[in-house]
PDB file of C-alpha atoms in Angstrom:
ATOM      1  CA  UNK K  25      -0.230 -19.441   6.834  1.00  0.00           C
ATOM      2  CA  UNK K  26      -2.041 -22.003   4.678  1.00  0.00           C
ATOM      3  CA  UNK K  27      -5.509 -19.789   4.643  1.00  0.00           C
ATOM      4  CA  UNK K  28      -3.625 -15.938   3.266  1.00  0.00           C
ATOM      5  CA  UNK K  29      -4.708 -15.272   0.566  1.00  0.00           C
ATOM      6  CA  UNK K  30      -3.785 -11.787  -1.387  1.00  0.00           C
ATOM      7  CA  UNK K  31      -6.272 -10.364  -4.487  1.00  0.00           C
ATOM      8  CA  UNK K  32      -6.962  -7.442  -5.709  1.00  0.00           C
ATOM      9  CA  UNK K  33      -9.469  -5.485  -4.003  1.00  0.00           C
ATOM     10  CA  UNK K  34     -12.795  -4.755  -5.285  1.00  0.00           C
ATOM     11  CA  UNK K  35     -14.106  -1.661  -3.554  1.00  0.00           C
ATOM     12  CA  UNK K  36     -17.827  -2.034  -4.298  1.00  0.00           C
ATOM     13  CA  UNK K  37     -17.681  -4.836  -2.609  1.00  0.00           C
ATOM     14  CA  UNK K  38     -18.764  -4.038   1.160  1.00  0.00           C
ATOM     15  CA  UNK K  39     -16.268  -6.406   2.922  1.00  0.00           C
ATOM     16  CA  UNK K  40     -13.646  -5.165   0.975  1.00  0.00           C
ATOM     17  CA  UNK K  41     -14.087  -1.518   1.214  1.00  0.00           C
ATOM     18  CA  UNK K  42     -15.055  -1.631   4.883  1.00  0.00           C
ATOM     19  CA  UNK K  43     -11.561  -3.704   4.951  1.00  0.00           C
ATOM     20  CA  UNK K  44      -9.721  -0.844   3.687  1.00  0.00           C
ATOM     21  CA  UNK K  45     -11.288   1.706   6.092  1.00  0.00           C
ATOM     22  CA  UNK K  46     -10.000  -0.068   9.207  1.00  0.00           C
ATOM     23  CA  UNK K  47      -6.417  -1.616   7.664  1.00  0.00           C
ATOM     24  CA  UNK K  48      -6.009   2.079   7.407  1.00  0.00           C
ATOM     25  CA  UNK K  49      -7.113   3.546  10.067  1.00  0.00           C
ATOM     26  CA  UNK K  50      -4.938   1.121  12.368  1.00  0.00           C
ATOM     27  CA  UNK K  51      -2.158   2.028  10.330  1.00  0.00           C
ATOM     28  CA  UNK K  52      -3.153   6.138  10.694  1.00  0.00           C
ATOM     29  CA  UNK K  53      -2.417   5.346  14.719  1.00  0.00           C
ATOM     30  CA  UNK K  54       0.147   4.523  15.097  1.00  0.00           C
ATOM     31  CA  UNK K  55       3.349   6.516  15.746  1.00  0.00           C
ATOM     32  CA  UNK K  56       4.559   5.814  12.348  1.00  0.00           C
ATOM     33  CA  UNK K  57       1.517   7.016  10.529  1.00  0.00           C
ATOM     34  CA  UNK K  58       0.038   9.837  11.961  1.00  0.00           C
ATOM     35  CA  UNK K  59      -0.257   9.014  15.502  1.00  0.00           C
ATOM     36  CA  UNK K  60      -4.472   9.295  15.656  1.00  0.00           C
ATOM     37  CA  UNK K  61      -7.111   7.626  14.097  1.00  0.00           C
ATOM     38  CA  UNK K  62      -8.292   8.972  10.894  1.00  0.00           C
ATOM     39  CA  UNK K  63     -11.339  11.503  11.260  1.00  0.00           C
ATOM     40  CA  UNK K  64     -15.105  10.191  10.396  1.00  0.00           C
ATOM     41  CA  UNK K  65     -15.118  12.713   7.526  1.00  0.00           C
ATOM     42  CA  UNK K  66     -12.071  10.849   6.311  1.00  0.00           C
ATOM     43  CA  UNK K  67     -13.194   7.728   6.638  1.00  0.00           C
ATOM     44  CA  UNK K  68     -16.291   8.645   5.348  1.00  0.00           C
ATOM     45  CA  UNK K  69     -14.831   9.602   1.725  1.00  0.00           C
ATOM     46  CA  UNK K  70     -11.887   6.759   1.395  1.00  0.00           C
ATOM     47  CA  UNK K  71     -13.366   4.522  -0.347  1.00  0.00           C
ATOM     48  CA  UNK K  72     -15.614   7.042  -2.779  1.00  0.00           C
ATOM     49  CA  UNK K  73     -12.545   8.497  -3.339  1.00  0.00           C
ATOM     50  CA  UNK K  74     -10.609   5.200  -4.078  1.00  0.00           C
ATOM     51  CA  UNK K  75     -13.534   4.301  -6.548  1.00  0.00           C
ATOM     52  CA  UNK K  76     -13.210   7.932  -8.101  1.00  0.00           C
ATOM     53  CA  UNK K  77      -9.246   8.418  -8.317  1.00  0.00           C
ATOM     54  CA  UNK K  78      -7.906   7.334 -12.187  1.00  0.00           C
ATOM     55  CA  UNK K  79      -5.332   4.466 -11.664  1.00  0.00           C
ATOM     56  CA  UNK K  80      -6.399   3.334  -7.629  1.00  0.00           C
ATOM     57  CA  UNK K  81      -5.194  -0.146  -7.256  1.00  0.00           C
ATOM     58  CA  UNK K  82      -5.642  -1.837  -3.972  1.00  0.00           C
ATOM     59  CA  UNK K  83      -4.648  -5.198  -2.928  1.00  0.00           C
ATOM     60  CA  UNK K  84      -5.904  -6.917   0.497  1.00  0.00           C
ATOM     61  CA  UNK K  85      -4.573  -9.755   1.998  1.00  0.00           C
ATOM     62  CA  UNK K  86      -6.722 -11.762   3.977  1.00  0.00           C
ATOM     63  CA  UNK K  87      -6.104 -14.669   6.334  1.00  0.00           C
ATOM     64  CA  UNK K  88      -8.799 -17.045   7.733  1.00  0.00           C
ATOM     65  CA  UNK K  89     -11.178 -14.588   6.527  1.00  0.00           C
ATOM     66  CA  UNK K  90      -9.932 -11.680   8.193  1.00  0.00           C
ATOM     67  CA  UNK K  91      -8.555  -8.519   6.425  1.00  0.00           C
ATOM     68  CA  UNK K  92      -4.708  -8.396   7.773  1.00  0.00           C
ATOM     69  CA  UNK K  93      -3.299  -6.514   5.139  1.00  0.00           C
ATOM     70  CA  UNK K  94      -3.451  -3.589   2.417  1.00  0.00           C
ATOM     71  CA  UNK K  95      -1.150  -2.017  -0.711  1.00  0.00           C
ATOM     72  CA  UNK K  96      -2.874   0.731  -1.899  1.00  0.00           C
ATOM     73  CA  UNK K  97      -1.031   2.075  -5.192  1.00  0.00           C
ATOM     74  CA  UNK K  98      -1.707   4.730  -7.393  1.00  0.00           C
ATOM     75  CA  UNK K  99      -0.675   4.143 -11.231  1.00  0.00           C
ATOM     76  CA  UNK K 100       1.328   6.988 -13.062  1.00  0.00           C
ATOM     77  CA  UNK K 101       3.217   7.540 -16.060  1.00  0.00           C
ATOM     78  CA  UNK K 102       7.108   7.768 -16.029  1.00  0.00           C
ATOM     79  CA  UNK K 103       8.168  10.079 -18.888  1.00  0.00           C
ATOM     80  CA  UNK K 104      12.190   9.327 -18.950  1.00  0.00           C
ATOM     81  CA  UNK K 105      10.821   5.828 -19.868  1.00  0.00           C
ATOM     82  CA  UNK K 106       7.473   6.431 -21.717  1.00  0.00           C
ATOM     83  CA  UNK K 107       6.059   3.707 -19.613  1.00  0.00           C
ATOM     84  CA  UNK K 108       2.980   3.545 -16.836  1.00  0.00           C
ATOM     85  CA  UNK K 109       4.540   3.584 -13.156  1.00  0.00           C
ATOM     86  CA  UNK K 110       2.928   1.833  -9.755  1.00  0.00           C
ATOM     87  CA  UNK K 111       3.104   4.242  -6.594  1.00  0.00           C
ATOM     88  CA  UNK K 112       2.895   1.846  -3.465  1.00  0.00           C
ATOM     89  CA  UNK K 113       1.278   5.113  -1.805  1.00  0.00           C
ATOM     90  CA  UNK K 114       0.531   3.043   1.547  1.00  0.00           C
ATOM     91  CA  UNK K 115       1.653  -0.731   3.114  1.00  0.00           C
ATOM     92  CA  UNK K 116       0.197  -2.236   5.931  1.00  0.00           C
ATOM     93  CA  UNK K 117      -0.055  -5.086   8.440  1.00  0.00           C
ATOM     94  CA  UNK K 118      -2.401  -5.597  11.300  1.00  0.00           C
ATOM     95  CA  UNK K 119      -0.291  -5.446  14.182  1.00  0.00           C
ATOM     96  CA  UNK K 120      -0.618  -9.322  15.261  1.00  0.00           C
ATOM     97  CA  UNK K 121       0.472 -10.194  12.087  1.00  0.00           C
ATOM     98  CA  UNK K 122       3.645  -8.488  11.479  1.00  0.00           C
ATOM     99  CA  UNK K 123       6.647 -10.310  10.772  1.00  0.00           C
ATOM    100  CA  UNK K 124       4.954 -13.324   8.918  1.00  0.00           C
ATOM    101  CA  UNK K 125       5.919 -12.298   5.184  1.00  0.00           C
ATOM    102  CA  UNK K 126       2.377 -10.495   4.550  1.00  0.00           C
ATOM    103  CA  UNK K 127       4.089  -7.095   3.733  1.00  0.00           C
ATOM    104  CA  UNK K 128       6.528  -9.490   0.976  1.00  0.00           C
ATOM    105  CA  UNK K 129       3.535 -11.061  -0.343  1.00  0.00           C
ATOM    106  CA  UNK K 130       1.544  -7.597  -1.003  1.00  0.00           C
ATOM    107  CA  UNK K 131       4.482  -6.135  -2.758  1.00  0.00           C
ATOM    108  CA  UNK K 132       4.774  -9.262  -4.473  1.00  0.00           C
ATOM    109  CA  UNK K 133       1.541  -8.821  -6.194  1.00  0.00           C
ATOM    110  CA  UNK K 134       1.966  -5.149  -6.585  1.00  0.00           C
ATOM    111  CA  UNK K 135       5.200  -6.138  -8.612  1.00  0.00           C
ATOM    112  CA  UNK K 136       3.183  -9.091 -10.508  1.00  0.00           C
ATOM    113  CA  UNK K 137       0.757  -6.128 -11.672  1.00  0.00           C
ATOM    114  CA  UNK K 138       3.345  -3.897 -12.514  1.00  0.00           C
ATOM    115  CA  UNK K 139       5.046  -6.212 -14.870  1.00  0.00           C
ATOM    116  CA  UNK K 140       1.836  -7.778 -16.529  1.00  0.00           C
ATOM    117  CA  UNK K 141       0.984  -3.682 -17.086  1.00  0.00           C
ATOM    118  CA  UNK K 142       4.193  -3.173 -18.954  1.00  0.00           C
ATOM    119  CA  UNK K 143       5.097  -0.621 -15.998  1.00  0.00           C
ATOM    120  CA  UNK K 144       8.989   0.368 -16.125  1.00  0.00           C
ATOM    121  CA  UNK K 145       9.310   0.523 -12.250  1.00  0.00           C
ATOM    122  CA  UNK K 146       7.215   0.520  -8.934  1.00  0.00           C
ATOM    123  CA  UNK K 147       8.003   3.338  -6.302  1.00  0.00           C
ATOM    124  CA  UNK K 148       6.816   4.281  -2.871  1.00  0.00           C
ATOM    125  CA  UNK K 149       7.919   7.095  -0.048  1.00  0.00           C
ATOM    126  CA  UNK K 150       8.900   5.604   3.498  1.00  0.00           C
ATOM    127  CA  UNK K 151       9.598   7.475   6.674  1.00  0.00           C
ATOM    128  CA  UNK K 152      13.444   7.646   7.081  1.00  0.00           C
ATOM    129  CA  UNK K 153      12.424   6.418  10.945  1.00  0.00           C
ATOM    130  CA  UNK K 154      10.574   3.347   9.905  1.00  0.00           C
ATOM    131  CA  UNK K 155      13.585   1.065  10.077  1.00  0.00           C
ATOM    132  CA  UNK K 156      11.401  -2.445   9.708  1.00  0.00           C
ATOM    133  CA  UNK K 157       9.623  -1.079   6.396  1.00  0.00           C
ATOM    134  CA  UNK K 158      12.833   0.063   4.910  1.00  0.00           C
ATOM    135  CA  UNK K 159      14.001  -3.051   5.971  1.00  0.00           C
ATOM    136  CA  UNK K 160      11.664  -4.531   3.592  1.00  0.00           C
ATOM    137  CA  UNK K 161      11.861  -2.604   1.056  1.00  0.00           C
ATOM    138  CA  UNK K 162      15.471  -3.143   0.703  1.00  0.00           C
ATOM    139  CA  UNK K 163      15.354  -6.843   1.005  1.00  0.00           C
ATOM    140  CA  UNK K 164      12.473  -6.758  -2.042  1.00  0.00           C
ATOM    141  CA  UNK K 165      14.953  -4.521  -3.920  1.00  0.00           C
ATOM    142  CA  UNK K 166      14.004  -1.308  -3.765  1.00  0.00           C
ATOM    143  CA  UNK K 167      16.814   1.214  -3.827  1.00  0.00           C
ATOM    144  CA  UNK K 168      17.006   5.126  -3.487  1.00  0.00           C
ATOM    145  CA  UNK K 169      16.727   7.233  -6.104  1.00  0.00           C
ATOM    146  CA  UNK K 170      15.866   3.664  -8.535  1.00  0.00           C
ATOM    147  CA  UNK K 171      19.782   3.557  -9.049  1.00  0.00           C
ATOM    148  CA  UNK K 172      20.526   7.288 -10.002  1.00  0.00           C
ATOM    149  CA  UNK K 173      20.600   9.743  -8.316  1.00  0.00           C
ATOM    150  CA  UNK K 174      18.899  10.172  -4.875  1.00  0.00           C
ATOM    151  CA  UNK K 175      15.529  11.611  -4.883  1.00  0.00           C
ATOM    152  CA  UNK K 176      13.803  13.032  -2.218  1.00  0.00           C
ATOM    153  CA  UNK K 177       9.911  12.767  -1.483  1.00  0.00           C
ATOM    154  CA  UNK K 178       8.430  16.609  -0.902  1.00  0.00           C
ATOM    155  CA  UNK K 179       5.026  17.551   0.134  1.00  0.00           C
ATOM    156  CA  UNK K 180       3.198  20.579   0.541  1.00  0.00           C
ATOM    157  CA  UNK K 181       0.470  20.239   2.469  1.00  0.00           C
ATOM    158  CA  UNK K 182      -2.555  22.480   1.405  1.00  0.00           C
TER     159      UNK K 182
END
C-alpha cells in the first residue's frame, strides 16, 4: 500500500466532504451499522453539521486517490483529569479494503492528534457483536472502562 495516505480532512473541500458522505453511508448498511443507507435528509446535513459541531475532527484515508477510509472524532473535556478527550465516534473501511491495516493507521493518527493536543485519553463505543473492530481496538490498546471500572455506553434516542 505504497499510495495510502491518511490526513486530516478538510470538509470545505468538495472531495473530501463528498468522501465522508459515502465512507459513511457504506458503513450505515451494513448489518453492523444500521442495516440501510442513510436517508437524503441525512446525508444532506453531514457535512454542514460536521463544519458546525465545536471539536469535529475527521481523518480520511485515501489510497490511489480513492477515499477508503474515515475516523470521525468528536473532542471533549475529561474532568477527573482536567484534560481535552478524543471520541472516535465512528471507524470505517470500504469493504475491499478491510484487513490491510487502514483501520490501525486511522487510529494511529487519531492517537498522534490526541497526544500533540495534550488530550489525557481517546475513547470510542463499539457494538459488543462487532468481533473484528473490537479486535482492533484491543490490539491498539484500548481497554474497557480505560482500566477502572467498566463503563457502559447508554443512549437515549430522542
Amino acid at each position: 500500500m505504497t499510495n495510502l495516505e491518511i490526513l486530516e480532512a478538510d470538509l470545505n473541500n468538495s472531495s473530501h466532504a463528498e468522501a465522508v458522505r459515502q465512507l459513511l453511508d457504506e458503513y450505515a448498511r451494513l448489518p453492523i451499522g444500521q442495516g440501510a443507507p442513510l436517508a437524503a435528509q441525512v446525508l444532506e446535513r453531514l457535512v454542514p453539521g460536521l463544519r458546525r459541531h465545536p471539536g469535529t475532527l475527521v481523518f480520511l484515508a485515501w489510497l490511489d486517490r480513492r477515499a477508503v477510509g474515515v475516523a470521525v472524532c468528536m473532542t471533549g473535556f475529561a474532568t477527573f483529569t482536567a484534560k481535552p478527550v478524543i471520541n472516535v465516534h465512528d471507524l470505517a473501511v470500504t469493504a475491499d479494503c478491510r484487513g490491510r491495516g487502514i483501520g490501525r493507521l486511522l487510529l494511529e493518527a487519531v492517537e498522534s492528534k490526541a497526544r500533540e493536543s495534550g488530550c489525557g485519553k481517546v475513547t470510542l463505543e463499539v457494538r459488543e457483536d462487532n468481533a473484528p473492530a473490537r479486535k482492533l481496538y484491543r490490539r491498539f490498546g484500548f481497554r474497557d472502562g480505560a482500566g477502572d471500572s467498566a463503563t457502559l455506553f447508554l443512549a437515549k434516542t430522542l
